[in-house]
CSV table of C-alpha atoms in Angstrom, one decimal:
chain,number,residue,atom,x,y,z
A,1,UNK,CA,-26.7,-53.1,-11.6
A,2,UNK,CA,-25.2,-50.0,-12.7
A,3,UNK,CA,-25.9,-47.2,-10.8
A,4,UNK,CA,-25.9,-43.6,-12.7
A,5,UNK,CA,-23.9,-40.6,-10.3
A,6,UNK,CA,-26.4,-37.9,-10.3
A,7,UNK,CA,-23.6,-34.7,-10.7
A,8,UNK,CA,-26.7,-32.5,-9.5
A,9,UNK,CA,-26.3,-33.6,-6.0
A,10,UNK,CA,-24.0,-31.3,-3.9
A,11,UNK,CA,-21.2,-33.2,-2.5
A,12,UNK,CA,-19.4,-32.6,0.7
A,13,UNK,CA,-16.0,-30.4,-0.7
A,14,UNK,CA,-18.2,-28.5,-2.8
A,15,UNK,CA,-18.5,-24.9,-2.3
A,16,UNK,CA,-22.1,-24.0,-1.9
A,17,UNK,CA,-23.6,-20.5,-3.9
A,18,UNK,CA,-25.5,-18.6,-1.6
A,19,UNK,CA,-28.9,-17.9,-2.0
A,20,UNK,CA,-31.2,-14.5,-1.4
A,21,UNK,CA,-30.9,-15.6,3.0
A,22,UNK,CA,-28.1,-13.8,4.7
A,23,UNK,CA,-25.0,-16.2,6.4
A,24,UNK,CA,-25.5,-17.7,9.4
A,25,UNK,CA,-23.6,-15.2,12.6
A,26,UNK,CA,-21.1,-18.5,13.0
A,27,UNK,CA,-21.3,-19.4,9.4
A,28,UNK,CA,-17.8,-19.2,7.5
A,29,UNK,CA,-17.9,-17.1,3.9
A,30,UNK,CA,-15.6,-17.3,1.4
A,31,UNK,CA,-13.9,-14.7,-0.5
A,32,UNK,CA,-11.3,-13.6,2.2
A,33,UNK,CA,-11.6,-9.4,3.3
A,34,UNK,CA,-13.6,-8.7,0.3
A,35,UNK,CA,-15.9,-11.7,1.9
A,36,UNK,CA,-15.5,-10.2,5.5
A,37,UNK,CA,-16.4,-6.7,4.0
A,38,UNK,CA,-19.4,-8.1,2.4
A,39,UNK,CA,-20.8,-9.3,5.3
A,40,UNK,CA,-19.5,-5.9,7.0
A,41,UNK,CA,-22.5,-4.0,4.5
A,42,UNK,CA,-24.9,-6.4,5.9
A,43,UNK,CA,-28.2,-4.9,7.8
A,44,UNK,CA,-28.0,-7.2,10.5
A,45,UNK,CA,-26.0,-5.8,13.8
A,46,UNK,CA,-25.1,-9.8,14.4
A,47,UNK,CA,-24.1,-10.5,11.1
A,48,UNK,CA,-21.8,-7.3,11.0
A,49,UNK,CA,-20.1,-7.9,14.5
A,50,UNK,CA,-19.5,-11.3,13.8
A,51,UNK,CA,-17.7,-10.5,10.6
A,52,UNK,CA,-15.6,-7.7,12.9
A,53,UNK,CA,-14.2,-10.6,14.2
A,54,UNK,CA,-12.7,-12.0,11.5
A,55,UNK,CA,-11.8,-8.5,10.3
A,56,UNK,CA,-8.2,-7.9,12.4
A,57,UNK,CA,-6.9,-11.2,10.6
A,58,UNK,CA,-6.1,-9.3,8.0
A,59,UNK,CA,-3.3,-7.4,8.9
A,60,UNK,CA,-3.4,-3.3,8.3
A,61,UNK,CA,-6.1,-3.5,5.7
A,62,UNK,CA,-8.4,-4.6,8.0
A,63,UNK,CA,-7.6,-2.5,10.9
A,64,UNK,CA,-8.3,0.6,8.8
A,65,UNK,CA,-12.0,-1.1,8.6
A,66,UNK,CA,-11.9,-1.8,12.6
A,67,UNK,CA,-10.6,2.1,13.0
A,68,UNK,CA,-12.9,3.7,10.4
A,69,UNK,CA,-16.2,1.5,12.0
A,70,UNK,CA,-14.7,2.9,15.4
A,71,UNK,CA,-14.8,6.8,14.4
A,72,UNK,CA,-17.8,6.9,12.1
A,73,UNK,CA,-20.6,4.5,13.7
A,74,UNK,CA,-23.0,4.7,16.3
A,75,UNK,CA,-24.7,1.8,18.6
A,76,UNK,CA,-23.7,-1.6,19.0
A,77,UNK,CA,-21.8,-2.4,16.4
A,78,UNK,CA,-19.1,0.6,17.2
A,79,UNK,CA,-18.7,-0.8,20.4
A,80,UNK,CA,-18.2,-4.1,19.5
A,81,UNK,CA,-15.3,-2.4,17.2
A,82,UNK,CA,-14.0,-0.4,19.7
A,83,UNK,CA,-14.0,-3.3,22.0
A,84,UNK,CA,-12.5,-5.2,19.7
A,85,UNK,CA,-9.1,-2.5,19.2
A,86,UNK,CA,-8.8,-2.6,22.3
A,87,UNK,CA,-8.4,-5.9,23.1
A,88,UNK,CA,-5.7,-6.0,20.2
A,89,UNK,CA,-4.2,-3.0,21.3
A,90,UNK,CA,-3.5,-4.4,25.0
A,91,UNK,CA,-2.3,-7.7,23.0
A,92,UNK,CA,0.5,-5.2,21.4
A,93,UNK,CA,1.2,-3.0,24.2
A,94,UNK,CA,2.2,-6.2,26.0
A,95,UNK,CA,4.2,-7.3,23.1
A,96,UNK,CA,6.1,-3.8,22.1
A,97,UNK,CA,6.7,-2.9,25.5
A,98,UNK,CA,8.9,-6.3,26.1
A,99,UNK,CA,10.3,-5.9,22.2
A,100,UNK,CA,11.2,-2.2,23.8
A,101,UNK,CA,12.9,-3.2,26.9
A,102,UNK,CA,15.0,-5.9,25.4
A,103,UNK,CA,16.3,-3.7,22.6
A,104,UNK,CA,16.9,-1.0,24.8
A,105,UNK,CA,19.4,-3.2,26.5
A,106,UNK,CA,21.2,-3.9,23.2
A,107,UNK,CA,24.1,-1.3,21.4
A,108,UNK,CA,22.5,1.2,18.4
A,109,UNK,CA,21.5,-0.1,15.2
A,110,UNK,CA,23.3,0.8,12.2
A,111,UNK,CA,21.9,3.9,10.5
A,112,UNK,CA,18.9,3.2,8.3
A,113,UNK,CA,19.9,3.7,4.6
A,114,UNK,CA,17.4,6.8,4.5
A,115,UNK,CA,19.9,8.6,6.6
A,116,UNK,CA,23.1,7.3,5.4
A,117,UNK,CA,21.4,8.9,1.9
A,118,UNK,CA,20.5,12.2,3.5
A,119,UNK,CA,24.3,12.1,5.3
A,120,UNK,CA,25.9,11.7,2.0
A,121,UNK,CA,23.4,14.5,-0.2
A,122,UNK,CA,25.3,17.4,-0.5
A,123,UNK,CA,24.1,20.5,1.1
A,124,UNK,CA,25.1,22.7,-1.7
A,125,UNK,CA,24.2,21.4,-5.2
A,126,UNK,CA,25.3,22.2,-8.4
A,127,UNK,CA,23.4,23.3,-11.4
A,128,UNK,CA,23.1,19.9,-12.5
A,129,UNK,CA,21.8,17.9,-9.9
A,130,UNK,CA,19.1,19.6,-7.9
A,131,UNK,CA,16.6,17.4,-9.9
A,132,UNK,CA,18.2,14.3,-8.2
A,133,UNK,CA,18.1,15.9,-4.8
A,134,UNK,CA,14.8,17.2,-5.1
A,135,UNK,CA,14.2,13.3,-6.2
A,136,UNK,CA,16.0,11.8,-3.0
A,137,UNK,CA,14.2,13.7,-0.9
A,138,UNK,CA,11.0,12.9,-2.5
A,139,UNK,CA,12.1,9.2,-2.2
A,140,UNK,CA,13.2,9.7,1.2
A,141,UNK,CA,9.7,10.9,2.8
A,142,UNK,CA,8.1,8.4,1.1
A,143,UNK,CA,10.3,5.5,2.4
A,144,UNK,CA,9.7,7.0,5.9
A,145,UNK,CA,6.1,7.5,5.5
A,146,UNK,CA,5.8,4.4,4.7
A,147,UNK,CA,8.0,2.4,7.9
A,148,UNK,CA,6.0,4.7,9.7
A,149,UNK,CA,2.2,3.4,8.6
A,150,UNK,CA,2.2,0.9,11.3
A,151,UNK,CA,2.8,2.9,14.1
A,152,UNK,CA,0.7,5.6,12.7
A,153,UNK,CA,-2.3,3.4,12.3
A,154,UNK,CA,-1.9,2.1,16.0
A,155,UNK,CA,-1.9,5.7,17.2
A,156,UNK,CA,-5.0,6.0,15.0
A,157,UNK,CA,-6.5,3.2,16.6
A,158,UNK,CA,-5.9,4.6,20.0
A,159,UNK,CA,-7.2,8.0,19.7
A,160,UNK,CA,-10.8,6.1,18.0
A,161,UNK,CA,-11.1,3.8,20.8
A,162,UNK,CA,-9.8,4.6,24.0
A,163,UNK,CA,-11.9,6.5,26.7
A,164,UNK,CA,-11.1,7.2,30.8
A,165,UNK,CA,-12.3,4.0,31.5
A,166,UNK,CA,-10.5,1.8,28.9
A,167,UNK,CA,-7.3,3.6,29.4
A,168,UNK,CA,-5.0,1.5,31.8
A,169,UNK,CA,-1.6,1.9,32.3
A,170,UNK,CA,-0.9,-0.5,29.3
A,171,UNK,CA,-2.4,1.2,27.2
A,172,UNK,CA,-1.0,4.5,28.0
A,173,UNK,CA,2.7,3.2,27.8
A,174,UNK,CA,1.8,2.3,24.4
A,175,UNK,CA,0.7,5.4,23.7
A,176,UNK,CA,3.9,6.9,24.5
A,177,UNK,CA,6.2,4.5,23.0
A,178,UNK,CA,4.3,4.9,19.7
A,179,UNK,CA,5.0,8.6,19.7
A,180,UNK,CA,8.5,8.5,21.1
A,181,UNK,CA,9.4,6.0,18.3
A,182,UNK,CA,7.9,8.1,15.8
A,183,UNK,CA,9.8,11.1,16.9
A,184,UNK,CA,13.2,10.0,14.9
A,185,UNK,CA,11.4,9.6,11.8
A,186,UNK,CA,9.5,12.5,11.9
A,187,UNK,CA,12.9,14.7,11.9
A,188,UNK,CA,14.0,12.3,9.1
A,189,UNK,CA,10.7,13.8,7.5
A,190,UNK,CA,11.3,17.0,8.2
A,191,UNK,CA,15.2,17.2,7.1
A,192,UNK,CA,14.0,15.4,3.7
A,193,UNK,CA,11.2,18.3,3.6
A,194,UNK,CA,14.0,21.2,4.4
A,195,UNK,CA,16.2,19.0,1.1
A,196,UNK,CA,13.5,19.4,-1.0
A,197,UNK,CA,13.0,23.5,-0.6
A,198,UNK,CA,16.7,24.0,-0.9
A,199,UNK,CA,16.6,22.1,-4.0
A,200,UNK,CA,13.6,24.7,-4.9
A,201,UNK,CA,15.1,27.4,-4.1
A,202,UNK,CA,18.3,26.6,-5.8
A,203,UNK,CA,16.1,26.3,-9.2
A,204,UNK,CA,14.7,29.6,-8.1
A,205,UNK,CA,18.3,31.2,-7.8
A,206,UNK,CA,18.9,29.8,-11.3
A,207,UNK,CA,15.9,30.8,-12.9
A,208,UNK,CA,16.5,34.9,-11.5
A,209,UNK,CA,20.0,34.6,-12.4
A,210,UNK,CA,18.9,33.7,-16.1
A,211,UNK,CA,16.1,36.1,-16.5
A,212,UNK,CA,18.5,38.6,-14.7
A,213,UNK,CA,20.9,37.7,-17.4
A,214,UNK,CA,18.6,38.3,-20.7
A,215,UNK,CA,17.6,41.6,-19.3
A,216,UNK,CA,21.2,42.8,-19.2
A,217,UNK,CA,22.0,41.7,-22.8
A,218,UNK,CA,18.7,43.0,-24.0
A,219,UNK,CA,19.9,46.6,-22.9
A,220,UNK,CA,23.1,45.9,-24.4
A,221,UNK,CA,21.3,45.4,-27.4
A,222,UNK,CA,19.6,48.7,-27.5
A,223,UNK,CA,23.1,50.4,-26.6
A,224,UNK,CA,24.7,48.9,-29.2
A,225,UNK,CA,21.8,49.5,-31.7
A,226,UNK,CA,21.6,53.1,-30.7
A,227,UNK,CA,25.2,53.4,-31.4
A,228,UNK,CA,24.9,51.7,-34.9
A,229,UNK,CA,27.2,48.4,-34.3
A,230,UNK,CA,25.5,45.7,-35.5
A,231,UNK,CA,27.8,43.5,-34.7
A,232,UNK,CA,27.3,43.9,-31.1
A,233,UNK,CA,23.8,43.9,-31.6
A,234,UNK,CA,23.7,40.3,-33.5
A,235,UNK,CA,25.9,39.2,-30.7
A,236,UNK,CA,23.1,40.8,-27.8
A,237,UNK,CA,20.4,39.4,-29.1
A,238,UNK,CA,21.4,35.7,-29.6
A,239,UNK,CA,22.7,35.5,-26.3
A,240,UNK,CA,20.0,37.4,-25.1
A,241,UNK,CA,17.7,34.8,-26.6
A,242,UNK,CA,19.8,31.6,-25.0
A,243,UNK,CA,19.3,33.3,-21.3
A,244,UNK,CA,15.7,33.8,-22.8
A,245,UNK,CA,15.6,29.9,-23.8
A,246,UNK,CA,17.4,28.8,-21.0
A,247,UNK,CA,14.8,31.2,-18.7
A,248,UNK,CA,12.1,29.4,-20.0
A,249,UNK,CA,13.5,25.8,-19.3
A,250,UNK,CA,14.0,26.3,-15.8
A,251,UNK,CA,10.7,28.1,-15.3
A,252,UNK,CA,8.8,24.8,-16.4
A,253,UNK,CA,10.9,22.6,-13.8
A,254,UNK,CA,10.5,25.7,-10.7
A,255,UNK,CA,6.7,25.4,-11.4
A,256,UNK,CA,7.0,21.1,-11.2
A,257,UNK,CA,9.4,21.3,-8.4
A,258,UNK,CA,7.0,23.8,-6.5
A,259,UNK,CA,4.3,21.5,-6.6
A,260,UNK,CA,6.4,18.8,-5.4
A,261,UNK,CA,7.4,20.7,-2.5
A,262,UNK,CA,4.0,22.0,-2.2
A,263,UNK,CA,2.4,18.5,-1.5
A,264,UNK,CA,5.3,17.6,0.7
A,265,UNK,CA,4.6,20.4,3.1
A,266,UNK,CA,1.0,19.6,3.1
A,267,UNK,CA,1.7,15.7,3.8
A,268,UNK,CA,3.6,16.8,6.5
A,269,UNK,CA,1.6,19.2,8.0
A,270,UNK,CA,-1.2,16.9,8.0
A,271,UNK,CA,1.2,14.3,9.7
A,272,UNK,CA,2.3,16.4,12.2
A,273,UNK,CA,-1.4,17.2,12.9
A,274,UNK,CA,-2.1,13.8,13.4
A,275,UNK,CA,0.5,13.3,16.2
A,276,UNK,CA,-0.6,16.2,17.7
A,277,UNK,CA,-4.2,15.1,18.2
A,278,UNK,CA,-2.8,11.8,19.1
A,279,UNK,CA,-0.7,13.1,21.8
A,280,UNK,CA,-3.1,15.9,23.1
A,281,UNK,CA,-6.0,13.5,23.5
A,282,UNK,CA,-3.0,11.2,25.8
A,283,UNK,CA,-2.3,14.0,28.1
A,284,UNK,CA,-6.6,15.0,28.3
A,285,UNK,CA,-7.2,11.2,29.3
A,286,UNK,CA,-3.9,11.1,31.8
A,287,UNK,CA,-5.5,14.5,32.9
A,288,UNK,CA,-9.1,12.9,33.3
A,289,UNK,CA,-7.6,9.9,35.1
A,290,UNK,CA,-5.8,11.8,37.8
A,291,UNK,CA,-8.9,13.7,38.7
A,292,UNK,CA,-10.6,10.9,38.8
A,293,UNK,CA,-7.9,9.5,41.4
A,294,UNK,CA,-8.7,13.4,43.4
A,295,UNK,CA,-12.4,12.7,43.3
A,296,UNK,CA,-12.1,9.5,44.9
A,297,UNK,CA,-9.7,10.5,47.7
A,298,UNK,CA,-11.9,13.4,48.2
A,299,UNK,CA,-15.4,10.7,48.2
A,300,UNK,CA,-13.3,8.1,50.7
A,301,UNK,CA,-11.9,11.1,52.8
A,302,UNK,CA,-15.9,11.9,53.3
A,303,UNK,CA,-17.1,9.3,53.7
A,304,UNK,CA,-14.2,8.3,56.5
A,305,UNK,CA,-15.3,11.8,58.5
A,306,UNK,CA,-19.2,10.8,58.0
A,307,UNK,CA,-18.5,7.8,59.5
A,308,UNK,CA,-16.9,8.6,62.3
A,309,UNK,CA,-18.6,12.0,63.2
A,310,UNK,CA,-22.5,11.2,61.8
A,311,UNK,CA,-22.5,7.6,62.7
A,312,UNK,CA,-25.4,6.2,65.3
């Protein structure tokens, strides 16, 4: 006898819809970090920290979620985040510090390609090409910025979730490789930065000399109009009008190229601010942990003299 399939039936490699119940903690949820962050906006603590788990899998993205949870939160689910960096922090101290000792052994790289390009820009540029240094430099401290992100976001990382007593000597070697590695870069940054304003102020030079320029054959142009040659005068004014043109041209690129420069002095200001808070908090919990080694010297050195001078 023929038996009919019934194609309502769920079978096992289907993927089940959800209904209006939330996961189980242990269940598994499809939909990869947008899934994860789902579960993250859940209004269960369980649900959430079991979904912080799962979280770190997904490279950068989701430790920006981990940090962000870390520094903004409250109760248990922060502390299951910052638990939870640093446990992956120790896992990459242990890992960078080895990387760090081997290549430390080893001859110098070559130079990366963003300074063989800053080697090879010409401090002294022409009228023609301050655009494309103003661009290299642009390109530059972005291409920096961005080898940077991962070391940045570790620092990050540390300065959320590391107190006094989560900050072991692991931990605080990390910390200073981190911001001795991104010391290099960071001058990289700043020549690009120093690139970009001479370009500037190079446009700048240009646009004065023109305006500077019109103004003189705009008083020729009176003189030679209060002396009736109109020859001269023709001649005045159209030049006079091509420094005028030529005034207005650059003008329109020192305004772009101002904000250009503007927003890379602001990114790396705001940088810069960054690994100084990273850096200060190091030295405040290096500070904290050797009074903490005092204190307890002090508290054994008492309690040594009670013993021997108050003891029955």
């Amino acid at each position: 006898m023929l038996v009919l399939e019934n194609h309502d039936q769920p079978k096992p490699y289907d993927a089940v819809r959800g209904g209006q119940l939330p996961p189980p903690v242990g269940g598994v949820v499809l939909g990869g970090l947008a899934g994860v962050k789902h579960r993250l906006s859940s209004s269960v603590s369980e649900h959430r920290i079991a979904a912080l788990t799962e979280t770190l899998n997904y490279g950068d993205a989701g430790l920006k979620i981990v940090i962000k949870i870390c520094q903004s939160e409250t109760g248990p689910v922060q502390r299951a985040a910052c638990d939870l960096l640093r446990q992956r922090l120790n896992s990459i101290a242990r890992e960078k510090l080895q990387a760090f000792v081997a290549s430390s052994s080893d001859s110098e790289a070559e130079l990366d390609s963003t300074e063989k390009i800053l080697k090879h820009s010409s401090g002294a540029v022409s009228e023609k090409n301050y655009d494309r240094q103003m661009s290299e430099a642009l390109l530059i401290f972005e291409t920096i910025t961005q080898q940077m992100q991962p070391n940045l976001l570790l620092l990050e990382a540390l300065v959320a979730s590391v107190e006094r007593e989560e900050f072991t000597s692991e931990l605080m070697n990390l910390w200073e490789l981190l911001i001795l590695e991104i010391q290099e870069p960071l001058k990289e940054l700043r020549q690009a930065v120093g690139s970009a304003i001479s370009a500037q102020l190079r446009i700048q030079w240009l646009y004065n000399q023109a305006e500077s320029q019109a103004n003189q054959w705009q008083q020729r142009a009176l003189l030679a109009l209060q002396k009736q040659d109109e020859n001269s005068v023709r001649l005045a004014v159209v030049r006079q009008q091509v420094q005028f043109d030529q005034a207005a041209e650059l003008k329109i690129d020192l305004d772009y190229q101002t904000v250009r420069v503007e927003n890379l002095n602001r990114n790396l200001l705001a940088l810069e601010s960054k690994i100084a808070q990273a850096n200060s908090k190091k030295e405040i919990l290096k500070m904290q942990l050797h009074f903490a080694k005092v204190q307890q010297q002090i508290d054994f050195t008492f309690s040594q003299v009670n013993s021997i001078f108050f003891s029955p």
